[in-house]
XYZ file of C-alpha atoms in Angstrom:
142
model
C 125.041 124.472 142.191
C 126.848 125.835 139.138
C 125.203 123.446 136.676
C 121.620 124.537 137.401
C 121.748 127.381 134.887
C 123.402 125.184 132.234
C 120.800 122.436 132.725
C 117.938 124.941 132.441
C 119.438 126.331 129.234
C 119.793 122.811 127.776
C 116.199 121.963 128.677
C 115.002 125.214 127.130
C 117.029 124.541 123.963
C 115.587 121.023 123.708
C 112.057 122.349 124.197
C 112.565 124.989 121.506
C 113.902 122.352 119.124
C 110.938 120.035 119.698
C 108.517 122.878 118.948
C 110.022 123.242 115.470
C 109.541 119.593 114.470
C 107.186 119.292 111.505
C 107.067 115.487 111.208
C 107.455 112.723 113.794
C 107.535 109.021 112.990
C 106.878 107.211 116.265
C 108.904 104.403 117.784
C 106.253 101.738 117.047
C 105.757 102.844 113.436
C 107.200 101.274 110.273
C 106.932 103.120 106.960
C 107.461 101.134 103.758
C 108.259 103.402 100.836
C 110.191 106.549 100.019
C 109.631 109.743 102.017
C 110.097 113.396 101.112
C 109.905 115.891 103.977
C 110.386 119.587 104.552
C 111.332 121.439 107.712
C 112.392 119.166 110.554
C 111.615 115.461 110.783
C 112.240 113.278 113.853
C 112.498 109.530 113.239
C 111.948 107.253 116.224
C 110.593 104.299 114.233
C 111.630 102.466 111.075
C 111.646 103.466 107.408
C 112.128 100.880 104.676
C 112.925 103.167 101.767
C 114.779 106.382 101.061
C 114.304 109.657 102.918
C 114.870 112.914 101.034
C 114.479 116.483 102.231
C 112.843 119.105 100.055
C 115.634 121.656 100.580
C 119.151 122.136 101.946
C 117.695 123.917 105.000
C 115.772 120.862 106.218
C 116.912 118.709 109.158
C 116.476 115.009 109.843
C 116.908 113.651 113.372
C 117.302 109.872 113.701
C 116.982 108.882 117.358
C 118.631 105.848 118.946
C 115.532 103.737 118.203
C 115.338 105.032 114.607
C 116.192 102.743 111.691
C 116.480 103.400 107.965
C 116.926 100.731 105.291
C 117.584 102.987 102.323
C 119.419 106.141 101.321
C 119.249 109.523 103.055
C 119.578 112.895 101.310
C 119.103 115.933 103.508
C 120.399 119.369 104.337
C 121.303 118.601 107.957
C 121.392 115.311 109.834
C 121.617 114.396 113.499
C 121.884 110.620 113.826
C 121.987 108.337 116.840
C 120.218 105.358 115.237
C 120.876 102.842 112.453
C 121.139 103.424 108.695
C 121.679 100.751 106.050
C 122.410 102.816 102.932
C 124.294 105.794 101.576
C 123.918 109.226 103.174
C 124.279 112.607 101.465
C 124.265 115.744 103.647
C 124.712 119.202 102.128
C 125.011 121.003 105.482
C 126.042 119.728 108.915
C 126.001 116.085 109.956
C 126.230 115.111 113.622
C 126.948 111.440 114.357
C 126.149 110.583 117.987
C 127.707 107.794 120.038
C 124.986 105.158 119.408
C 124.888 105.682 115.626
C 125.480 102.663 113.394
C 125.887 103.380 109.677
C 126.515 100.830 106.920
C 127.047 102.880 103.779
C 129.035 105.704 102.259
C 128.675 109.240 103.592
C 128.882 112.247 101.268
C 129.382 115.256 103.525
C 130.477 118.883 103.793
C 130.649 119.256 107.579
C 130.696 116.230 109.901
C 131.032 115.848 113.658
C 131.406 112.394 115.216
C 131.212 111.292 118.834
C 133.276 108.500 120.350
C 131.461 105.183 120.076
C 129.747 105.857 116.744
C 130.340 103.288 114.004
C 130.550 103.850 110.252
C 131.192 101.008 107.841
C 131.749 102.790 104.553
C 133.638 105.667 102.993
C 133.588 109.293 104.124
C 133.575 111.371 100.953
C 134.054 115.142 101.279
C 131.788 117.225 99.025
C 132.831 120.750 100.026
C 134.885 121.692 96.980
C 138.631 121.912 96.547
C 140.746 120.042 99.050
C 144.380 121.075 99.437
C 146.593 117.961 99.433
C 148.708 117.475 102.556
C 151.952 117.494 100.526
C 151.131 120.896 99.080
C 150.316 122.329 102.518
C 153.634 121.049 103.859
C 155.665 122.536 101.005
C 153.844 125.866 101.357
C 154.632 126.032 105.089
C 158.268 125.046 104.425
C 158.635 127.904 101.932
C 157.366 130.557 104.344
C-alpha cells in the first residue's frame, strides 16, 4: 500500500534514465578494440579493449552481463558486471553487488554495495587527504 508511490517513482526514474542513453552494446555483442563514447553508454555485452569517455560529464553503465577486458576511463561509472583492468573515474563511481573488478581503481567518489568484489588498490584522486594522526591531534587540541 505505501510502496506503490515509491515503486512508481523508481520506474519513472529508470525510464527517464533509459531515454538518455546514447549508446547500447547488446548482451550478445562482442567488440574488439578501443571505444570512445560521449553522453551515456550502457554495456550489456563484452568489450575486449579500453573504454574512454569524451568528457568528465559522461556516464558508463556496465550491467551484470557486461564484461570489459581492458581499462576504463570515464566521468561517472555504475558497474554491476566484470572488469579486468584499471579503472579511472573523475566523478562518481557506484559498485553494485554483482560487480567483479580485477584492477586498480582511481576514484574521487565511490559507493560500494555489499557483495561486490575488487581485487586491486583503491587510490583516491580527490586532492589533499588529511592523515588520521593529524585529525586526531587537531581534535585533541580543541
